[in-house]
Short mmCIF file of C-alpha atoms and ligand atoms in Angstrom, two decimals:
data_model
loop_
_atom_site.label_atom_id
_atom_site.label_comp_id
_atom_site.label_asym_id
_atom_site.label_seq_id
_atom_site.Cartn_x
_atom_site.Cartn_y
_atom_site.Cartn_z
CA UNK O 1 -38.73 223.38 -239.31
CA UNK O 2 -38.38 220.87 -242.17
CA UNK O 3 -35.77 218.03 -241.36
CA UNK O 4 -34.36 216.48 -244.21
CA UNK O 5 -33.65 212.47 -243.80
CA UNK O 6 -31.06 209.82 -244.87
CA UNK O 7 -32.25 207.14 -247.18
CA UNK O 8 -30.63 204.06 -245.91
CA UNK O 9 -31.91 200.55 -246.70
CA UNK O 10 -34.94 201.66 -248.45
CA UNK O 11 -35.97 203.53 -245.22
CA UNK O 12 -35.80 207.68 -244.76
CA UNK O 13 -34.04 207.91 -241.56
CA UNK O 14 -32.38 210.48 -239.05
CA UNK O 15 -28.75 210.43 -238.82
CA UNK O 16 -27.73 208.64 -235.80
CA UNK O 17 -25.73 211.54 -234.31
CA UNK O 18 -28.82 213.63 -233.78
CA UNK O 19 -27.00 216.44 -234.94
CA UNK O 20 -28.18 218.95 -237.80
CA UNK O 21 -26.61 221.68 -239.89
CA UNK O 22 -28.88 224.67 -241.20
CA UNK O 23 -29.88 224.74 -244.81
CA UNK O 24 -30.22 228.45 -245.64
CA UNK O 25 -32.14 229.62 -248.73
CA UNK O 26 -29.72 231.76 -250.41
CA UNK O 27 -32.03 234.39 -251.83
CA UNK O 28 -33.44 235.07 -248.65
CA UNK O 29 -30.51 234.15 -246.17
CA UNK O 30 -33.04 232.55 -243.79
CA UNK O 31 -32.69 228.73 -242.58
CA UNK O 32 -35.58 226.81 -243.81
CA UNK O 33 -34.57 223.25 -243.15
CA UNK O 34 -32.13 220.95 -241.35
CA UNK O 35 -29.78 218.75 -242.91
CA UNK O 36 -28.66 215.50 -240.92
CA UNK O 37 -25.00 215.38 -240.05
CA UNK O 38 -24.15 211.94 -240.74
CA UNK O 39 -21.10 209.95 -239.78
CA UNK O 40 -19.11 206.66 -240.20
CA UNK O 41 -21.96 204.80 -237.96
CA UNK O 42 -24.70 205.80 -240.61
CA UNK O 43 -22.10 204.93 -243.39
CA UNK O 44 -21.57 201.73 -241.92
CA UNK O 45 -25.77 200.91 -241.93
CA UNK O 46 -25.22 201.94 -245.61
CA UNK O 47 -22.64 199.70 -246.50
CA UNK O 48 -24.30 196.89 -244.83
CA UNK O 49 -27.53 197.36 -246.76
CA UNK O 50 -25.80 197.59 -249.95
CA UNK O 51 -23.76 194.59 -249.28
CA UNK O 52 -26.75 192.65 -248.52
CA UNK O 53 -28.57 193.36 -251.88
CA UNK O 54 -25.32 193.89 -253.85
CA UNK O 55 -25.39 190.03 -255.49
CA UNK O 56 -29.33 190.48 -256.30
CA UNK O 57 -28.90 193.93 -257.86
CA UNK O 58 -25.99 192.73 -259.91
CA UNK O 59 -27.90 189.52 -261.09
CA UNK O 60 -31.08 191.79 -261.86
CA UNK O 61 -31.67 191.50 -265.67
CA UNK O 62 -30.77 194.25 -267.58
CA UNK O 63 -34.27 194.88 -268.67
CA UNK O 64 -35.60 194.98 -264.77
CA UNK O 65 -32.89 197.60 -263.94
CA UNK O 66 -33.76 199.41 -266.80
CA UNK O 67 -37.56 199.53 -265.92
CA UNK O 68 -37.23 200.43 -262.67
CA UNK O 69 -34.27 203.24 -263.57
CA UNK O 70 -37.18 204.48 -266.22
CA UNK O 71 -39.75 204.63 -263.73
CA UNK O 72 -37.75 206.79 -261.79
CA UNK O 73 -37.09 209.59 -264.62
CA UNK O 74 -40.84 209.48 -265.37
CA UNK O 75 -41.40 210.30 -261.56
CA UNK O 76 -38.69 213.15 -261.84
CA UNK O 77 -40.81 214.53 -264.93
CA UNK O 78 -44.07 214.06 -263.10
CA UNK O 79 -42.60 216.10 -260.13
CA UNK O 80 -40.49 218.52 -262.14
CA UNK O 81 -42.55 222.03 -261.16
CA UNK O 82 -41.89 220.72 -257.42
CA UNK O 83 -38.13 219.93 -257.90
CA UNK O 84 -37.17 222.88 -259.87
CA UNK O 85 -38.73 224.83 -256.94
CA UNK O 86 -36.94 223.27 -254.50
CA UNK O 87 -33.69 223.39 -256.36
CA UNK O 88 -34.46 227.14 -257.02
CA UNK O 89 -35.19 227.68 -253.09
CA UNK O 90 -32.13 225.59 -252.22
CA UNK O 91 -29.68 226.86 -254.51
CA UNK O 92 -30.59 230.65 -255.50
CA UNK O 93 -30.98 229.41 -259.26
CA UNK O 94 -33.56 231.01 -261.74
CA UNK O 95 -36.61 228.94 -261.45
CA UNK O 96 -37.09 229.07 -265.09
CA UNK O 97 -33.17 227.65 -265.37
CA UNK O 98 -33.94 224.87 -262.92
CA UNK O 99 -36.81 223.58 -264.64
CA UNK O 100 -35.52 223.90 -268.27
CA UNK O 101 -31.74 222.88 -267.40
CA UNK O 102 -31.31 220.91 -263.94
CA UNK O 103 -34.69 218.88 -263.75
CA UNK O 104 -34.71 218.16 -267.50
CA UNK O 105 -31.05 217.03 -267.55
CA UNK O 106 -31.89 214.75 -264.46
CA UNK O 107 -34.55 212.60 -265.57
CA UNK O 108 -32.65 212.72 -269.00
CA UNK O 109 -29.58 211.39 -267.37
CA UNK O 110 -31.37 208.51 -265.67
CA UNK O 111 -33.22 207.41 -268.91
CA UNK O 112 -30.39 207.61 -271.01
CA UNK O 113 -28.36 205.49 -268.73
CA UNK O 114 -31.25 203.02 -268.12
CA UNK O 115 -30.85 202.63 -272.01
CA UNK O 116 -27.00 202.41 -271.68
CA UNK O 117 -27.21 199.59 -269.65
CA UNK O 118 -29.37 197.69 -272.06
CA UNK O 119 -26.85 198.03 -275.05
CA UNK O 120 -23.43 198.08 -273.08
CA UNK O 121 -21.55 195.32 -274.65
CA UNK O 122 -17.81 194.11 -274.17
CA UNK O 123 -15.40 193.34 -276.80
CA UNK O 124 -13.75 190.16 -277.89
CA UNK O 125 -10.15 189.43 -279.12
CA UNK O 126 -9.55 186.73 -281.42
CA UNK O 127 -6.20 185.25 -281.80
CA UNK O 128 -6.23 183.60 -285.64
CA UNK O 129 -7.09 180.13 -285.13
CA UNK O 130 -4.95 179.90 -281.63
CA UNK O 131 -7.54 181.30 -278.94
CA UNK O 132 -9.98 183.74 -278.51
CA UNK O 133 -10.43 186.55 -275.74
CA UNK O 134 -13.34 187.76 -274.27
CA UNK O 135 -13.99 190.69 -271.98
CA UNK O 136 -16.40 190.22 -269.03
CA UNK O 137 -17.48 193.93 -267.43
CA UNK O 138 -18.99 193.02 -264.33
CA UNK O 139 -20.22 195.81 -261.64
CA UNK O 140 -17.52 196.74 -259.33
CA UNK O 141 -19.80 196.26 -255.85
CA UNK O 142 -20.30 199.17 -253.62
CA UNK O 143 -19.51 202.70 -255.16
CA UNK O 144 -19.65 206.02 -254.01
CA UNK O 145 -20.87 209.32 -255.66
CA UNK O 146 -20.26 212.41 -254.22
CA UNK O 147 -21.54 215.86 -255.67
CA UNK O 148 -21.40 219.51 -255.66
CA UNK O 149 -23.61 222.42 -255.12
CA UNK O 150 -23.84 223.80 -258.40
CA UNK O 151 -26.22 221.30 -260.29
CA UNK O 152 -27.56 219.58 -257.29
CA UNK O 153 -30.23 216.86 -258.54
CA UNK O 154 -28.39 217.29 -262.33
CA UNK O 155 -24.92 216.14 -261.04
CA UNK O 156 -26.13 213.69 -258.63
CA UNK O 157 -28.54 211.63 -261.09
CA UNK O 158 -25.33 212.03 -263.73
CA UNK O 159 -23.28 209.86 -261.44
CA UNK O 160 -25.62 207.30 -259.89
CA UNK O 161 -27.56 206.49 -262.90
CA UNK O 162 -24.48 204.66 -264.66
CA UNK O 163 -23.21 203.26 -261.45
CA UNK O 164 -26.70 201.54 -260.69
CA UNK O 165 -27.52 200.99 -264.35
CA UNK O 166 -24.21 198.98 -264.55
CA UNK O 167 -25.27 197.00 -261.70
CA UNK O 168 -23.39 198.77 -258.73
CA UNK O 169 -25.08 199.33 -255.22
CA UNK O 170 -24.28 202.93 -254.36
CA UNK O 171 -23.55 205.42 -251.36
CA UNK O 172 -24.26 208.90 -252.57
CA UNK O 173 -23.41 211.96 -250.96
CA UNK O 174 -24.78 215.21 -252.45
CA UNK O 175 -23.64 218.66 -251.21
CA UNK O 176 -24.46 219.40 -247.60
CA UNK O 177 -24.99 223.07 -249.65
CA UNK O 178 -27.86 222.08 -251.55
CA UNK O 179 -29.31 218.76 -250.24
CA UNK O 180 -32.98 218.98 -250.75
CA UNK O 181 -33.47 217.66 -254.03
CA UNK O 182 -31.44 214.60 -253.33
CA UNK O 183 -33.97 214.04 -250.32
CA UNK O 184 -36.94 214.63 -252.75
CA UNK O 185 -35.24 212.05 -255.21
CA UNK O 186 -34.75 209.43 -252.53
CA UNK O 187 -38.87 209.80 -251.74
CA UNK O 188 -39.12 209.10 -255.51
CA UNK O 189 -36.69 206.01 -255.12
CA UNK O 190 -39.37 204.44 -252.67
CA UNK O 191 -41.98 205.45 -254.97
CA UNK O 192 -40.27 203.87 -258.08
CA UNK O 193 -39.66 200.55 -256.21
CA UNK O 194 -36.00 200.63 -256.32
CA UNK O 195 -34.92 197.97 -253.89
CA UNK O 196 -34.16 198.73 -250.41
CA UNK O 197 -30.02 198.91 -249.97
CA UNK O 198 -29.30 199.40 -253.83
CA UNK O 199 -28.95 203.14 -253.27
CA UNK O 200 -28.02 204.92 -250.05
CA UNK O 201 -28.22 208.46 -249.63
CA UNK O 202 -25.89 210.18 -246.86
CA UNK O 203 -26.24 214.00 -246.13
CA UNK O 204 -23.64 215.92 -244.24
CA UNK O 205 -20.35 217.77 -244.41
CA UNK O 206 -17.44 216.60 -246.56
CA UNK O 207 -15.60 216.20 -243.03
CA UNK O 208 -18.14 214.01 -241.30
CA UNK O 209 -19.33 211.86 -243.98
CA UNK O 210 -17.62 212.78 -247.02
CA UNK O 211 -14.08 211.61 -245.71
CA UNK O 212 -15.72 208.52 -244.17
CA UNK O 213 -17.06 207.62 -247.57
CA UNK O 214 -13.97 208.05 -249.49
CA UNK O 215 -11.61 205.83 -246.85
CA UNK O 216 -14.33 202.83 -246.60
CA UNK O 217 -12.51 199.69 -247.33
CA UNK O 218 -15.62 198.34 -248.75
CA UNK O 219 -16.32 201.04 -251.12
CA UNK O 220 -14.23 200.03 -254.28
CA UNK O 221 -14.84 203.24 -256.76
CA UNK O 222 -15.32 206.74 -256.05
CA UNK O 223 -16.85 208.87 -258.63
CA UNK O 224 -16.30 212.48 -257.34
CA UNK O 225 -17.68 215.91 -258.78
CA UNK O 226 -16.23 219.09 -256.77
CA UNK O 227 -13.71 221.27 -256.27
CA UNK O 228 -9.94 220.78 -257.31
CA UNK O 229 -8.42 221.09 -253.69
CA UNK O 230 -11.11 218.75 -252.56
CA UNK O 231 -10.19 216.28 -255.38
CA UNK O 232 -6.27 216.57 -254.51
CA UNK O 233 -7.31 215.50 -250.79
CA UNK O 234 -9.10 212.48 -252.21
CA UNK O 235 -6.30 211.40 -254.12
CA UNK O 236 -4.00 211.86 -251.53
CA UNK O 237 -5.89 210.03 -248.54
CA UNK O 238 -7.10 207.18 -251.03
CA UNK O 239 -3.46 206.57 -252.25
CA UNK O 240 -2.44 203.08 -251.63
CA UNK O 241 -6.16 201.78 -251.30
CA UNK O 242 -6.24 201.28 -254.97
CA UNK O 243 -9.68 202.67 -255.69
CA UNK O 244 -10.85 203.22 -259.03
CA UNK O 245 -11.40 207.40 -258.95
CA UNK O 246 -13.09 209.81 -261.28
CA UNK O 247 -12.50 213.21 -260.38
CA UNK O 248 -14.54 216.08 -262.38
CA UNK O 249 -13.16 219.33 -260.65
CA UNK O 250 -12.75 222.87 -261.15
CA UNK O 251 -12.18 225.17 -264.58
CA UNK O 252 -11.00 228.35 -265.76
CA UNK O 253 -12.52 228.21 -269.19
CA UNK O 254 -11.29 230.64 -272.02
CA UNK O 255 -13.59 231.94 -274.77
CA UNK O 256 -11.82 232.52 -277.98
CA UNK O 257 -13.82 235.01 -280.29
CA UNK O 258 -12.43 235.56 -283.80
CA UNK O 259 -13.26 238.43 -285.73
CA UNK O 260 -14.81 236.38 -288.16
CA UNK O 261 -17.35 235.07 -286.02
CA UNK O 262 -21.23 235.77 -286.15
CA UNK O 263 -20.99 238.89 -283.88
CA UNK O 264 -24.69 239.00 -282.70
CA UNK O 265 -24.69 235.34 -282.25
CA UNK O 266 -21.77 235.16 -280.47
CA UNK O 267 -22.19 237.80 -277.85
CA UNK O 268 -25.56 236.39 -277.12
CA UNK O 269 -24.07 233.17 -276.65
CA UNK O 270 -20.64 234.38 -274.68
CA UNK O 271 -23.22 236.06 -272.23
CA UNK O 272 -24.76 232.86 -271.51
CA UNK O 273 -21.28 231.15 -271.33
CA UNK O 274 -20.19 233.51 -268.70
CA UNK O 275 -23.00 234.22 -266.33
CA UNK O 276 -25.54 231.29 -266.71
CA UNK O 277 -26.38 229.88 -263.13
CA UNK O 278 -24.61 232.79 -261.66
CA UNK O 279 -21.36 231.62 -263.28
CA UNK O 280 -21.43 228.70 -260.87
CA UNK O 281 -20.86 226.22 -263.61
CA UNK O 282 -17.67 224.40 -264.36
CA UNK O 283 -17.77 225.11 -267.66
CA UNK O 284 -18.55 228.61 -267.46
CA UNK O 285 -16.10 231.04 -269.71
CA UNK O 286 -14.62 233.34 -267.60
CA UNK O 287 -11.62 234.42 -269.61
CA UNK O 288 -12.67 235.74 -272.90
CA UNK O 289 -10.09 236.62 -275.43
CA UNK O 290 -11.14 238.61 -278.32
CA UNK O 291 -9.54 239.56 -281.47
CA UNK O 292 -8.50 243.02 -281.64
CA UNK O 293 -10.22 244.27 -284.79
CA UNK O 294 -13.45 243.62 -283.21
CA UNK O 295 -12.62 244.21 -279.29
CA UNK O 296 -14.20 247.57 -279.24
CA UNK O 297 -17.50 246.27 -281.05
CA UNK O 298 -17.73 243.15 -278.93
CA UNK O 299 -17.11 244.97 -275.82
CA UNK O 300 -19.96 247.00 -276.43
CA UNK O 301 -22.71 244.64 -277.35
CA UNK O 302 -21.55 242.40 -274.41
CA UNK O 303 -21.95 245.16 -272.04
CA UNK O 304 -25.35 246.07 -273.23
CA UNK O 305 -26.33 242.31 -272.62
CA UNK O 306 -24.87 241.60 -269.55
CA UNK O 307 -26.41 244.56 -268.20
CA UNK O 308 -30.05 243.59 -269.75
CA UNK O 309 -29.94 240.27 -267.57
CA UNK O 310 -32.91 240.41 -265.27
CA UNK O 311 -31.54 239.95 -261.29
CA UNK O 312 -34.12 239.05 -259.10
CA UNK O 313 -36.02 236.58 -256.67
CA UNK O 314 -35.30 233.04 -258.22
CA UNK O 315 -38.99 231.99 -257.97
CA UNK O 316 -40.01 234.67 -260.34
CA UNK O 317 -40.21 233.12 -263.92
CA UNK O 318 -38.82 235.92 -265.39
CA UNK O 319 -35.77 235.90 -263.44
CA UNK O 320 -32.38 235.12 -265.54
CA UNK O 321 -30.00 235.73 -262.79
CA UNK O 322 -30.54 234.56 -258.95
CA UNK O 323 -28.67 234.38 -256.10
CA UNK O 324 -25.24 232.74 -255.64
CA UNK O 325 -25.28 229.72 -253.44
CA UNK O 326 -23.99 231.07 -250.03
CA UNK O 327 -22.84 233.79 -248.21
CA UNK O 328 -19.37 232.52 -247.83
CA UNK O 329 -19.21 232.27 -251.26
CA UNK O 330 -20.82 235.58 -252.34
CA UNK O 331 -18.11 237.14 -250.32
CA UNK O 332 -15.49 235.06 -251.79
CA UNK O 333 -16.67 235.97 -255.46
CA UNK O 334 -16.95 239.72 -254.15
CA UNK O 335 -13.19 239.45 -252.54
CA UNK O 336 -12.19 238.51 -256.18
CA UNK O 337 -13.73 241.73 -257.83
CA UNK O 338 -11.95 243.55 -255.09
CA UNK O 339 -8.66 241.79 -256.05
CA UNK O 340 -8.95 242.34 -259.48
CA UNK O 341 -9.24 246.10 -259.05
CA UNK O 342 -6.18 245.93 -256.81
CA UNK O 343 -4.53 243.79 -259.68
CA UNK O 344 -5.58 246.85 -262.03
CA UNK O 345 -8.88 245.78 -263.57
CA UNK O 346 -11.45 248.06 -264.74
CA UNK O 347 -14.53 247.02 -263.90
CA UNK O 348 -16.99 247.69 -266.84
CA UNK O 349 -20.26 246.63 -265.50
CA UNK O 350 -21.62 244.99 -262.10
CA UNK O 351 -18.86 244.57 -259.21
CA UNK O 352 -21.01 244.69 -256.30
CA UNK O 353 -23.76 242.67 -254.35
CA UNK O 354 -26.83 243.42 -255.44
CA UNK O 355 -29.72 244.43 -253.24
CA UNK O 356 -33.28 243.27 -253.75
CA UNK O 357 -36.25 244.75 -252.30
CA UNK O 358 -38.94 242.81 -250.21
CA UNK O 359 -38.40 239.08 -249.67
CA UNK O 360 -35.17 238.75 -251.04
CA UNK O 361 -33.50 241.62 -249.46
CA UNK O 362 -31.06 239.79 -247.30
CA UNK O 363 -30.51 237.61 -250.41
CA UNK O 364 -26.66 236.74 -251.96
CA UNK O 365 -27.20 238.39 -255.03
CA UNK O 366 -23.99 239.69 -257.26
CA UNK O 367 -24.40 241.97 -259.96
CA UNK O 368 -23.07 240.36 -263.54
CA UNK O 369 -19.58 241.67 -263.66
CA UNK O 370 -17.06 242.28 -266.40
CA UNK O 371 -13.59 243.24 -266.01
CA UNK O 372 -10.93 244.79 -268.38
CA UNK O 373 -7.32 245.38 -268.44
CA UNK O 374 -6.07 242.60 -266.70
CA UNK O 375 -2.96 240.27 -267.44
CA UNK O 376 -3.44 236.94 -267.97
CA UNK O 377 -0.82 235.85 -265.15
CA UNK O 378 -3.07 237.99 -262.64
CA UNK O 379 -4.91 235.86 -260.08
CA UNK O 380 -8.07 237.12 -261.41
CA UNK O 381 -7.20 235.34 -264.43
CA UNK O 382 -5.96 232.41 -263.03
CA UNK O 383 -7.99 231.13 -260.32
CA UNK O 384 -11.44 229.68 -260.53
CA UNK O 385 -13.79 232.19 -259.16
CA UNK O 386 -16.88 230.43 -259.85
CA UNK O 387 -19.34 233.23 -259.71
CA UNK O 388 -20.49 236.06 -262.17
CA UNK O 389 -17.16 237.67 -262.88
CA UNK O 390 -15.65 237.64 -266.27
CA UNK O 391 -12.41 239.28 -267.76
CA UNK O 392 -12.08 240.47 -271.31
CA UNK O 393 -9.17 240.76 -272.93
CA UNK O 394 -7.83 241.37 -276.60
CA UNK O 395 -5.59 239.43 -278.63
CA UNK O 396 -3.81 239.62 -281.95
CA UNK O 397 -2.81 236.15 -283.35
CA UNK O 398 -4.32 232.99 -283.19
CA UNK O 399 -1.14 231.43 -281.94
CA UNK O 400 -1.21 233.93 -279.09
CA UNK O 401 -5.21 233.39 -278.23
CA UNK O 402 -4.14 229.55 -277.96
CA UNK O 403 -1.19 230.62 -275.60
CA UNK O 404 -3.44 232.56 -273.39
CA UNK O 405 -6.10 229.75 -273.50
CA UNK O 406 -3.69 227.11 -272.23
CA UNK O 407 -1.75 229.52 -269.66
CA UNK O 408 -3.60 228.19 -266.54
CA UNK O 409 -3.49 224.88 -264.55
CA UNK O 410 -7.05 224.14 -265.35
CA UNK O 411 -8.26 222.30 -268.76
CA UNK O 412 -11.81 221.40 -268.69
CA UNK O 413 -13.37 223.18 -271.19
CA UNK O 414 -13.36 225.96 -273.87
CA UNK O 415 -15.42 227.67 -276.49
CA UNK O 416 -14.10 229.08 -280.15
CA UNK O 417 -15.93 231.46 -282.17
CA UNK O 418 -15.18 231.68 -285.75
CA UNK O 419 -16.61 230.83 -289.15
CA UNK O 420 -12.93 229.80 -290.61
CA UNK O 421 -13.30 226.25 -290.64
CA UNK O 422 -9.74 225.00 -290.68
CA UNK O 423 -9.06 227.39 -287.67
CA UNK O 424 -11.67 225.86 -285.96
CA UNK O 425 -10.07 222.22 -286.26
CA UNK O 426 -6.52 223.75 -285.50
CA UNK O 427 -7.68 225.73 -282.56
CA UNK O 428 -9.71 222.93 -281.22
CA UNK O 429 -7.08 220.60 -281.45
CA UNK O 430 -3.98 222.71 -279.92
CA UNK O 431 -6.44 223.71 -276.79
CA UNK O 432 -5.54 221.58 -273.68
CA UNK O 433 -9.05 221.14 -272.36
CA UNK O 434 -11.38 217.94 -272.31
CA UNK O 435 -14.22 219.47 -274.04
CA UNK O 436 -14.18 222.10 -276.88
CA UNK O 437 -17.13 223.75 -278.22
CA UNK O 438 -17.15 225.70 -281.46
CA UNK O 439 -19.88 228.28 -282.25
CA UNK O 440 -21.55 226.92 -279.27
CA UNK O 441 -21.58 226.44 -275.63
CA UNK O 442 -22.91 223.57 -273.35
CA UNK O 443 -24.27 221.81 -276.25
CA UNK O 444 -24.23 218.32 -274.48
CA UNK O 445 -24.95 214.80 -276.22
CA UNK O 446 -24.67 212.71 -273.18
CA UNK O 447 -22.85 209.89 -275.01
CA UNK O 448 -19.65 212.20 -275.46
CA UNK O 449 -16.74 211.92 -272.99
CA UNK O 450 -16.99 214.72 -270.48
CA UNK O 451 -14.16 215.55 -268.19
CA UNK O 452 -10.93 217.56 -267.89
CA UNK O 453 -7.10 217.72 -267.88
CA UNK O 454 -4.46 219.45 -265.64
CA UNK O 455 -5.82 220.38 -262.74
CA UNK O 456 -9.51 220.01 -263.94
CA UNK O 457 -9.83 216.10 -263.26
CA UNK O 458 -8.86 212.76 -263.84
CA UNK O 459 -11.08 210.35 -266.06
CA UNK O 460 -14.23 210.90 -268.28
CA UNK O 461 -17.72 210.85 -267.40
CA UNK O 462 -20.53 210.26 -269.85
CA UNK O 463 -21.67 207.63 -272.20
CA UNK O 464 -19.21 204.33 -272.53
CA UNK O 465 -16.71 206.11 -270.48
CA UNK O 466 -18.95 205.99 -267.27
CA UNK O 467 -20.36 202.60 -268.23
CA UNK O 468 -16.71 201.61 -268.11
CA UNK O 469 -15.74 203.55 -265.25
CA UNK O 470 -18.39 201.59 -263.38
CA UNK O 471 -17.46 198.08 -264.23
CA UNK O 472 -14.21 195.82 -263.84
CA UNK O 473 -13.02 194.29 -267.19
CA UNK O 474 -11.93 190.48 -266.70
CA UNK O 475 -10.03 189.02 -269.93
CA UNK O 476 -11.13 185.44 -270.62
CA UNK O 477 -8.56 183.41 -272.91
CA UNK O 478 -9.63 180.21 -274.10
CA UNK O 479 -7.34 178.29 -276.38
CA UNK O 480 -9.05 176.20 -279.29
P1 NAD P 501 -16.56 220.92 -252.77
O1 NAD P 501 -15.06 220.28 -253.43
O2 NAD P 501 -16.23 221.53 -251.76
O3 NAD P 501 -17.65 219.70 -252.43
C1 NAD P 501 -17.98 218.75 -253.28
C2 NAD P 501 -18.58 217.59 -252.45
O4 NAD P 501 -17.39 217.03 -251.88
C3 NAD P 501 -19.53 218.12 -251.26
O5 NAD P 501 -20.61 216.95 -251.24
C4 NAD P 501 -18.59 218.01 -250.42
O6 NAD P 501 -19.38 217.91 -248.98
C5 NAD P 501 -17.77 216.95 -250.55
N1 NAD P 501 -16.49 217.03 -249.80
C6 NAD P 501 -15.96 217.97 -248.95
N2 NAD P 501 -14.98 217.56 -248.61
C7 NAD P 501 -14.77 216.38 -248.80
C8 NAD P 501 -13.97 215.32 -248.40
N3 NAD P 501 -13.05 215.64 -247.66
N4 NAD P 501 -14.23 213.99 -248.36
C9 NAD P 501 -15.08 213.66 -249.15
N5 NAD P 501 -15.88 214.85 -249.63
C10 NAD P 501 -15.59 216.03 -249.65
O7 NAD P 501 -17.12 221.50 -254.29
P2 NAD P 501 -18.13 222.56 -254.34
O8 NAD P 501 -17.92 223.89 -253.74
O9 NAD P 501 -19.36 221.73 -253.32
O10 NAD P 501 -18.35 222.67 -255.87
C11 NAD P 501 -17.74 223.75 -256.83
C12 NAD P 501 -16.47 223.14 -257.28
O11 NAD P 501 -17.29 222.00 -257.92
C13 NAD P 501 -15.90 223.98 -258.26
O12 NAD P 501 -14.63 223.88 -258.34
C14 NAD P 501 -16.70 223.51 -259.54
O13 NAD P 501 -15.83 223.88 -260.79
C15 NAD P 501 -16.74 222.13 -259.43
N6 NAD P 501 -17.33 221.59 -260.49
C16 NAD P 501 -16.82 220.48 -261.52
C17 NAD P 501 -17.68 220.11 -262.28
C18 NAD P 501 -17.03 219.26 -263.29
O14 NAD P 501 -17.75 218.09 -264.07
N7 NAD P 501 -15.76 218.97 -263.45
C19 NAD P 501 -18.82 219.78 -262.44
C20 NAD P 501 -19.55 220.87 -261.13
C21 NAD P 501 -18.78 221.64 -260.36
#
C-alpha cells in the first residue's frame, strides 16, 4: 500500500508517530493509500527548517523567487494528466473536470503569484514640504496554509503561492481527506529546486496536526479555508495570540433568476452553478430563486438538464458527475435530503444514492437532486449541505428576492440572471456577499478580491489582497 510522506526541510519523510490514517477512493470505497498522522513533533521539525531558511528566502531576489515558482508551475503543467488522475481518484471528481479546473488553476495560481511578487509595490504618503512617509512591506516570517478537500491542489496552491511569492516560509496542511496531490506536489517542489525548508507540508488530521499548527507561537499568520465551524474554532483558540487570520469559510449561495434573463443560457449555467464538482464548491448556488412568470418554464428546462448529467466512474472522461468525497459526507448529504422531505419539500429529480455497476459499485455517488416547496427559513435552505442538492423557489418582487437571498447567516457568493442593466447593478449592490456574478458563475480573474462576509469568513484572498495579507506593513516617516 502506498504511503504518503511529509515534506520537511526538502526531504520526503514519514511522520514521527509512525501512525497512518487510511485514504479511501470515494468512487470505490476502497482504501488505496496511507496518510501519515503527523503531530507536534513533526511540526517542530518543520518550523525549525522554516526558521533556518527564513532570512535567506526573504532576501532572495524577486526574480529568483519568481523563477523557481514558475518552474513549479511548469512542472504541474507537464504532469497535468497524472495530477488530474490522482485528484479524480482521491476526491471522486470527474477527471475531465479535474484537468480543466483543478490542475489548470493550480499552475495558474502559482504563475500568477510568481508574477505578482515581482510587481507588488507599496505606497508613499507625502506631507507637503514637511515630510515623506513610505510603507515597507516585509514578509511576515513563518505562515500556515490550511486547506480543504473540495479542490485539493487548487486551493492548496492558491494559498501557498502568494505566501512564498511575498517571501514567507510556509507550513502547509492539506486536507487528510484528499492528501494525494499535495504529496505529488511536494515531489515537484524537490524537482523545481525549491530551497529546503521554504515550504513544509504536513499531513494528518485537524486534531493531531491542524490544531498544533494554528497555536504554534512561531507561526504568525494563518490562511485557512474550510468549514465555518472549524474557522470559528481557530478564531477562538488563537484569540489573544495576535496572529493574522484569513478565514475562507462556508456558503449557502443564492441564485436569482429574473424573468428577463436569457432562459436557455441561464438554465445551462445555473445547472453548473448548482452541481459542478458534485455541488461541493463553496460557491455553488444551492438556493435558486426564480421570478414567478418563468418559474414553470425554468423548472421544466432545469430538471431536464439535471437529469441529463452523466453520473459515473470519475476516471471515465465522459463522466460529468462523480462521487461525493467520503462515506461520511455522502451520509450527511443524504440525511439533508431526508430532512428536506420532512420539512415539506418535494423531490423533483434525484434524491437517492446512485449505485454504479462494476468497479464503482460501492462508490459514494448521489443523484443530482432538486427540491421544491421549501420555506426559506427551513434548515435545508439555511444550512450548508455541500453536495448535489439544490432547492428552487418562486418570487414575485425584486426586493423580495434580495431579502430571500440575504436571509441566511452566510454571505460568500451570489449569481444574478437578468438583462436589465439597472437591476443588475441594484441587486449586486444589495446582496450581502463578497462575490456577485451577473449572467455568469465562477468566472474568475485572479486579481479580484475573493472571500465572504457574515459566517462565510473574514478577509480576502486573490491579487493584492493576498500579497497584503502575507506581508507586514511598516510606515517610515522622514522629516525633510
Ligand atoms: P474542514 O473545516 O473540516 O477542514 C478544512 C481543513 O482544516 C482540513 O485540512 C482539516 O484537516 C483542517 N482542520 C480541521 N480541524 C482543524 C483544527 N481544529 N485546527 C486546524 N485545522 C483543522 O472543512 P472541509 O470539510 O475540508 O471543507 C469543506 C468546507 O470548506 C465547506 O464548508 C466549504 O464551504 C468550505 N470551503 C470554503 C471555501 C472558500 O473559499 N470560502 C473554499 C472551499 C471550501
